[in-house]
Amino acid sequence: MLAVLLAAASAGTIPRACSRPSDREEFPFCDPKLGLDARVADLVGRLREEEKPVLLTARASPRGAIPRLGVPEYDWGGNCVHGVQARCGSNFTRCPTSFPTPGALGATFNRTGWRAMGAAIGVELRSLWLQGVGEDHDGNLPHIGLDCWSPNVAVTRDPRWGRNMETASEDPLLAGLFGVEYSLGLQRSPLERRFLQAVATLKHFDANSLEGHWDANGTFDPANGTVTRHTANAVLTRRDAASTYLRPFRLGVEQGGAAGVMCSYNAVNGTPACASAWLLRTVLRSTWRFDGYVTSDSGAVADIYKAHRFCANATCAVSRALAAGCDVDSADWPQGEPWGTGSPYMDEAARAVRTGALTRGQLDAAVARALRVRFRLGLFDPIDDQPLWRIPPTAVRAPEHERLARELSAQSLVLLQNPALAYRSGAEPDRASPRVLPLSAAEAATTAVIGPLSSAREVLLGKYFGQVCPGNHTAAGTGEQRPEWYFACVATPLEAVRALARGPVLHAPGLPSVRSTDRRGLRAAVEAARRADQAILFVGLDSSVEEEGRDRAELGLPGAQPALIRAVLRACARVVVVLINGGAVAAEAIRGGPAAIVEGFYPGFYGSETIAQALFGDVRHANRFGKLPVTVYRRSYTRAVGMLDFHVAPHAGNALGRTYRYHGGDPAKHVLWPFGFGLSYTSFSLHWAARGADVRKASLDNRHPDRVRTFELVVANTGAVRGDTVITAFFSPTRLPAAEAASAVAYQLFDFQRVSLGPAEAATLRFDASARALQLYDEAGDGVSVRGEYELSFCDQGVDQSGAGTRLTARVVVAGVEKAVLQPLVLPSQ
Ligand SMILES: *[C@@H]1O[C@H](CO)[C@@H](O)[C@H](O)[C@H]1NC(C)=O
Ligand SMILES: *[C@@H]1O[C@H](CO)[C@@H](O)[C@H](O)[C@H]1NC(C)=O
Ligand SMILES: *[C@@H]1O[C@H](CO)[C@@H](O)[C@H](O)[C@H]1NC(C)=O
Ligand SMILES: *[C@@H]1O[C@H](CO)[C@@H](O)[C@H](O)[C@H]1NC(C)=O
Ligand SMILES: *[C@@H]1O[C@H](CO)[C@@H](O)[C@H](O)[C@H]1NC(C)=O
């Protein structure tokens, strides 16, 4: 049956609801003149009890088809974290565009770019769906659906977390705005006003930022640790919950209009997230007015009783999840099977209703919420006037999508260090002296390419990518062992350097892999470095060190990579270290040394090319460097902050607090490079647009929280080449009533703007401050405006405390009531 459906689909005839001539007369749910809720209610009313659970089960397609009602299969659960995670379209020839990982995208600080990416992913998903293309998992999974289980808007709570590559930032506003733009781009199409193009599913709700395996005392114990994402209990204060863990989701729902949310494996304050009526009903639906669907993470419903032991058995877990508002159940699926198996909803929902553990009304409400999303996608309406049913196969990997992926990759690289070529330890670099970067592409220059990632292909993509190279996927086998061609179209760093350098290129990996301690290759690497005028080291992490299900215990470079770097630095005077990683790497041994350092993150399909262009200063593409969306900590950070500690604000167990918001990027607080930091090949000046003390002062009144005071700044490119910079705007409470002072963040980002300027070009930037923009969170978790004094900082090197960057400050007095509640954690009626 599956094969028949796929064959039919690839012939351009996706099975459609309400498509038979009689359907409109027979079924009111097919009548577009009726209201959405009435249509959904009519369809729910026609369902038999046994038909309901399958409609609520992800990856059960095509079993969810109901031919007697003309309702076709629908597969919940595509992934589109940085590109559609599907097989290639047009008979395996056009593969989905693969963008940089979100960890890299955060560094672009580019809202326009994020929205454009969401739009590109959405249109590609529509095209692939129309072609009947399958998901790209190892099992023979079905026709991909139109809901994306992305974006991941969690904050990067800790650099040890294995999924940092999937999230944009440690800052809740930045992570949230990434989700907002992604959702707006993905869901809304300029072609269609009535229906959603695709569905964004914000994940993982909430406080999911630990993979495993840890002992109960916080010791990393990969063999025997029992604290994993399936068992972890995130203990959150109400203030941390509201200000940090819930905020990105709230932005994604309220400003991005995301139609989906995925509840997480972990428990929050003792209740498994997917069984939490407080999270899913009180906060999400009642307070934020979310009207979409909720899915569980894969296997999270079973975790409710098996891992958390919150319930005695599956019947109870299923009724608790459905009653709380977890509508769709994503079960596990075994390799090679056409669909998921062991679905708790399919196995237990009927029993739950029969035994009274769940009411029929609760089950029907979940079915209605899930079906409503399918209606909102236009899947029950005539298609003649729906342009989204005519997206051509050529929309996939369209040239403008490739261009966007390249640009975002270039904008996401961060230049951490670029010392003078005539480096002398401790000496002040002469501004005019030549730097390590850009490298020379001249014929006379010999380049050595070194490092365990110098020949990487797959590693550059991070995780969560679809099929990237053309070829018949079904011939590619299953499991981790992919055939050679599977990643062959991804350029390696070595290939990209060879394409740009006109002089000789020597290659010696030095180490066979990032974790290797086998030093036999070091000699050849040193030899190559000695013979070269310039050496590029590609080092970092890969999925053997950090990934879903795998945290890091250590922040340093694994294996013998530090020794390799030391040896190359002794052999060559001009060295650049390119870091490839998700979670930040504590490269403290080379901080302040003679090597240039470029943070590449997992830069994506075009990463090798954009990195090589940046290193050689290719005039068309180079110098689009971004800024750090996370703090880069020293290795000692892991001793100061426990992995199981979910506090964000400082407390008795962690005086440091988490993220720049509490320690302000102070180097004494284990910080190597602060949030917002990043250099350029050019220089910028930053000054007030007008003279006088008045431009640095403002008064606001929290009785009018949306009244805006605009600050105008001029940023100018004072160097010789085009370049980009990001001005980050923070507020700091400086004098508050005693009751609130202890709670206050040191810095909180409230706005940012990226600019791209040619030599001698300048731009005027406007930043709006209001009592709402300066919102704090009180102990009860309410968003409040507190009367008092605040300092605003406009920075070109983030919260750098070492004096490297320019920081313009302004003083704002907020008058009005002592404390105005602007955004209650939950509505008073709840
Ligand atoms: C798909 O491509 C294969 C060769 O790769 C070819 O044998 C087959 O006929 C093609 N199918 C369609 C529908 O074009
Ligand atoms: C934590 O517990 C494990 C056993 O679960 C033990 O081996 C380890 O020494 C403990 N570590 C500390 C720091 O107490
Ligand atoms: C820890 O795990 C290893 C390997 O799975 C096992 O051999 C060992 O007995 C375990 N130790 C404890 C204390 O459970
Ligand atoms: C499941 O557990 C509940 C108590 O939580 C109990 O009442 C019920 O009988 C159990 N159901 C089954 C099928 O064991
Ligand atoms: C943001 O990204 C878009 C898409 O790549 C690009 O066109 C634009 O120039 C970027 N904005 C800035 C200020 O760099």
mmCIF file of C-alpha atoms and ligand atoms in Angstrom, residues 10 90-93 471-472, ligand 1:
data_model
loop_
_atom_site.group_PDB
_atom_site.id
_atom_site.type_symbol
_atom_site.label_atom_id
_atom_site.label_comp_id
_atom_site.label_asym_id
_atom_site.label_seq_id
_atom_site.Cartn_x
_atom_site.Cartn_y
_atom_site.Cartn_z
ATOM 1 C CA SER A 10 5.398 11.040 -7.432
ATOM 2 C CA SER A 90 12.561 14.959 -8.865
ATOM 3 C CA ASN A 91 13.578 11.329 -8.677
ATOM 4 C CA PHE A 92 16.566 11.912 -6.372
ATOM 5 C CA THR A 93 18.082 14.732 -8.439
ATOM 6 C CA GLY A 471 21.410 9.635 -5.916
ATOM 7 C CA ASN A 472 18.911 6.904 -5.260
HETATM 8 C C1 LIG B 1 14.412 7.738 -11.873
HETATM 9 O O1 LIG B 1 15.785 7.566 -12.173
HETATM 10 C C2 LIG B 1 16.167 6.232 -12.446
HETATM 11 C C3 LIG B 1 17.661 6.220 -12.706
HETATM 12 O O2 LIG B 1 18.320 6.875 -11.682
HETATM 13 C C4 LIG B 1 15.399 5.724 -13.647
HETATM 14 O O3 LIG B 1 15.700 4.354 -13.848
HETATM 15 C C5 LIG B 1 13.901 5.871 -13.426
HETATM 16 O O4 LIG B 1 13.204 5.540 -14.579
HETATM 17 C C6 LIG B 1 13.572 7.317 -13.053
HETATM 18 N N1 LIG B 1 12.161 7.392 -12.727
HETATM 19 C C7 LIG B 1 11.389 8.380 -13.135
HETATM 20 C C8 LIG B 1 9.955 8.324 -12.691
HETATM 21 O O5 LIG B 1 11.794 9.287 -13.824
#
